[in-house]
Amino acid sequence: MNPPESDTGSDVRIVRTTSTYDCGGRCPIKLHVRGNQILRVEGDDAPEPHQLRTCLRCRAYKQYVHHPERFLYPQKRVGKRGEGKFERISWDEAYDIFIRELNRIKETYGNEAILLATGGAYLASLHNGGLAASRLLNQYGGYVTHYGNISSEGAVWASLTQYGSVMVGHSREDMMNTRLIILWGWDPARMISGTNTMYHLIRARENGARIIAIDPRYHDTAATLAHEWIPIYPGTDTAVMVAMANVMIKENLHDRQFLDTYTTGFDAFADYVLGKEDGVDKTPAWAAEISGMDAAVIEGLAREYATTKPAALMDCQGPARSAMGEQYNRCASTLCAMTGNVGRSGGSAGGGLMGIPVGHMFRMSAIPPGKNPFELDGPNVKGTLDIRLRVKKRIHINTLWDAILEGRDGGYPSDVKMMWSMCNNYVNQIGNSNKADRALKQLEFIAVSELFPTATARYADLIFPVTSAAERNDFTRPWPSGPYFTVVNQAINPLGECKSDLEIASELAERLGIKGFNPHSEEEWLKILFENNPEYTTHIDDYEAFRKKGVHRVDLPEPIVAFRDQIADPENNPFPTPSGRIEIYSRRAADLNNPACPPIPKYLPTAEDRFDSLAAQYPLQLITPHPRNRVHSELYLVPWLKETEEHRVWINTRDAKARRIEDRDEVLVYNDRGTVSLPAFLTERIMPGVVAIFEGSWYHPDEKGVDRGACANTLTRDDYSGGGACVMNTSLVEIQKA
Ligand SMILES: Nc1nc2c(c(=O)[nH]1)N[C@H]1C(S)=C(S)[C@@H](COP(=O)(O)OP(=O)(O)OC[C@H]3O[C@@H](n4cnc5c(=O)[nH]c(N)nc54)[C@H](O)[C@@H]3O)O[C@H]1N2
Ligand SMILES: Nc1nc2c(c(=O)[nH]1)N[C@H]1C(S)=C(S)[C@@H](COP(=O)(O)OP(=O)(O)OC[C@H]3O[C@@H](n4cnc5c(=O)[nH]c(N)nc54)[C@H](O)[C@@H]3O)O[C@H]1N2
Ligand SMILES: [Mo]
């Protein structure tokens, strides 16, 4: 697997390209290639400050592309469903099986029985599997799919409610202008949030900014950069934020003029905060009981944040992937407004998404048609590709398994009989993997387009083997940080008989008699995509040079600051909300009439918080952050990355001792949904009462149903919050020695 690393021969080619992982970053990489083999990966070689530092995942790129367990040929199932036993077949046979089953299901049950499960794995423009498959099934008469961004629906909901926009970020250079950075549930050293975030954070600290981390874990960013770490019980951030507002109002530290000029509904929020609405004064003492933070610490934090100007409160998406997730992002944005930090250099707008308008590829949530009052009518950035979907019905992403198991009888929109899945590993990545096992065993037919034998692929009847990004050309962009654009340049010919999702869909279209599905070559498509996207044409003059260099960095005259124009000149630049203002009170939210989704941000108790009676049985709160050495479950098999960090459950020494657990002991973590088995990591880096299992380890139940892969979602809920966030950080568990 590791070829000789000599890269000096005259037969070695250098290909400048980028990965397409769903990690938010885009590292420009230089591949050294001989024949059809990547020998070596070099990082970006641009000088500072332009260099985009290459991460560990991209440095392991060759082991990903050339991994011996990659699917190289079409396969059909030979063992039992879910057993993972397959046999090589030809492409002709694979297409025949797929079309036979597709037609049979359509004729027997109608198009509504066809579920298309797409995902964000391959974040590039052309070979995007979800787009190709949805165009195909669209022309085949329609299908059922999912809505609700698996990742950030809480943050999307909050930003759209409060600001009417998801572009709530500043370019990272702006951190140089700040005096205080609060990393509120944000650990970019691990999940990077855009290449070079750490570089800019380090420079901000060197420049004198104080950095505070609020997180149940003393995470890597806190350990390397923070002046202070404040632990907090999961799901209680909103209570602390509300109490901070309480302090600010009582001590008159809030920016009344800012609130009067730019916001609406602050008084309603203040009534809630001060207890005029419900008789509960939301004091630091009140929040201390809920959050585990000291009242004095909350008071100090409120004063420091309100009086240090400018200050950047950086919330993200992890705490929002919870049972009342959107409240955290909304309340963060409200504090940003109360302190007058929105639209100001060195400040922040909150909202958790950090999107900026240059080079940024933010995937919009797939909104249920006609259901979501916050629908965005953005331009179709995919240029001339018609991606209007003839979607029959949509199911919330985190209820897919119930929708399959219960169908119409359970109130779901249709009876699903087949699933075609690509660019995701949902058995592993959405809530309740044991339910996924039951649901998928019930389907009549499953096709999975994949590179690797993932937990989801194991359930397939048919595997379409897909090329990696090294085997095709495309455009891609970083998702939260920018400002730059990247190119996927083909480095090697497709391995084995792999094809891209677009090729697979095109060949299926031909066999299904669908005309004009893919009229252009790859090169033609790329040119069309480029020319039809004003983002590219505005910033890039020379197409050929862009392709060759593999990256185009945009020199900004000044850092991007979200809502700079709205704040500088509100008369001429209203916020894109119904009121034209920052909506601390949202009429649209009020109209939903959903107590789980109130018009002002509120702390709401939920099932499986630590006050739930279930805590008597399962006293530990489980959080499931993103892994440093993988992108979710992708890269799981890569040896170099496996070596960097063992998959263990983080448990505080005190909780471990009470259970007679020693470091590295094999333990069972369990609740009513399932049991996982993995070694323990005893540490003071997580607060007592909370345990952490990084998401993405592959689900692998043994005969007794114990998940030996220790997938976090064996323990999580298949549920969603009032605003549609997937509930992945709100689970109670217990732990014992195996
Ligand atoms: N290496 C790597 N990078 C990635 C990814 C990856 O899989 N691997 N995934 C990418 C993707 S798709 C996304 S969406 C982003 C995800 O980015 P995030 O959503 O920000 O990442 P998480 O790891 O879920 O959570 C961030 C932090 O929140 C903390 N946390 C959890 N619950 C709570 C809470 O209730 N309160 C507080 N205060 N903190 C809490 C966790 O301990 C963690 O340190 O990362 C991207 N980057
Ligand atoms: N417990 C818990 N669960 C979580 C989260 C959490 O914080 N906690 N985070 C959630 C978040 S933010 C996200 S974004 C999701 C991610 O959920 P998924 O998108 O399901 O996760 P990945 O593990 O990235 O799976 C992507 C799969 O697509 C495959 N793939 C890559 N490129 C291509 C391609 O071009 N074509 C095809 N056909 N396949 C390809 C990869 O091999 C990989 O197996 O997970 C969510 N799940
Ligand atoms: Mo995500």
XYZ file of C-alpha atoms and ligand atoms in Angstrom, residues 22 64 120-122 150-151 321 422-426 429 449-452 454 466 472 501 624 626 631-634 695 712-713 716 728, ligand 2:
80
model
C -16.806 17.553 4.129
C -7.248 7.179 1.289
C -22.645 16.286 1.756
C -19.630 14.035 1.408
C -18.387 15.247 -1.938
C -28.159 17.031 9.139
C -25.354 19.298 10.129
C -27.066 19.792 17.239
C -24.698 8.093 -2.028
C -22.276 10.584 -0.481
C -23.398 9.613 2.997
C -23.069 6.900 5.570
C -26.383 7.442 7.297
C -24.292 9.282 10.856
C -22.755 4.252 -4.471
C -19.568 4.233 -2.422
C -15.800 4.074 -2.285
C -15.568 2.051 0.922
C -19.022 1.505 5.177
C -17.234 5.396 -7.140
C -11.714 13.290 -11.790
C -21.634 9.436 -9.696
C -20.444 13.341 20.182
C -16.389 15.565 15.265
C -14.195 13.524 8.379
C -17.177 12.006 10.114
C -16.903 8.352 9.128
C -14.864 9.020 6.006
C -18.750 10.567 15.921
C -21.707 7.363 18.604
C -25.097 7.128 16.937
C -28.155 9.010 20.016
C -27.047 14.313 18.508
N -23.470 11.658 16.685
C -23.243 12.568 15.747
N -23.599 12.321 14.492
C -23.381 13.229 13.534
C -22.770 14.470 13.825
C -22.412 14.730 15.181
O -21.894 15.803 15.514
N -22.658 13.748 16.104
N -22.548 15.376 12.843
C -23.419 15.361 11.698
C -22.879 16.180 10.611
S -22.481 17.802 10.985
C -22.747 15.721 9.358
S -22.342 16.831 8.104
C -23.041 14.311 9.044
C -22.210 13.673 7.961
O -22.851 12.522 7.585
P -22.456 11.722 6.271
O -22.419 12.631 5.102
O -23.305 10.501 6.219
O -20.987 11.277 6.705
P -19.661 10.799 6.084
O -19.102 9.915 7.109
O -18.879 11.966 5.639
O -20.074 9.872 4.876
C -19.851 10.220 3.580
C -19.671 8.962 2.737
O -19.670 9.351 1.367
C -18.643 8.686 0.675
N -18.232 9.514 -0.468
C -17.247 10.438 -0.528
N -17.192 11.008 -1.733
C -18.153 10.435 -2.471
C -18.585 10.600 -3.806
O -18.086 11.395 -4.592
N -19.628 9.822 -4.206
C -20.222 8.916 -3.395
N -21.234 8.201 -3.884
N -19.830 8.738 -2.128
C -18.813 9.487 -1.667
C -17.560 8.479 1.693
O -16.755 7.366 1.345
C -18.342 8.287 2.994
O -18.545 6.936 3.282
O -22.909 13.520 10.231
C -23.787 13.958 11.216
N -23.775 12.982 12.271
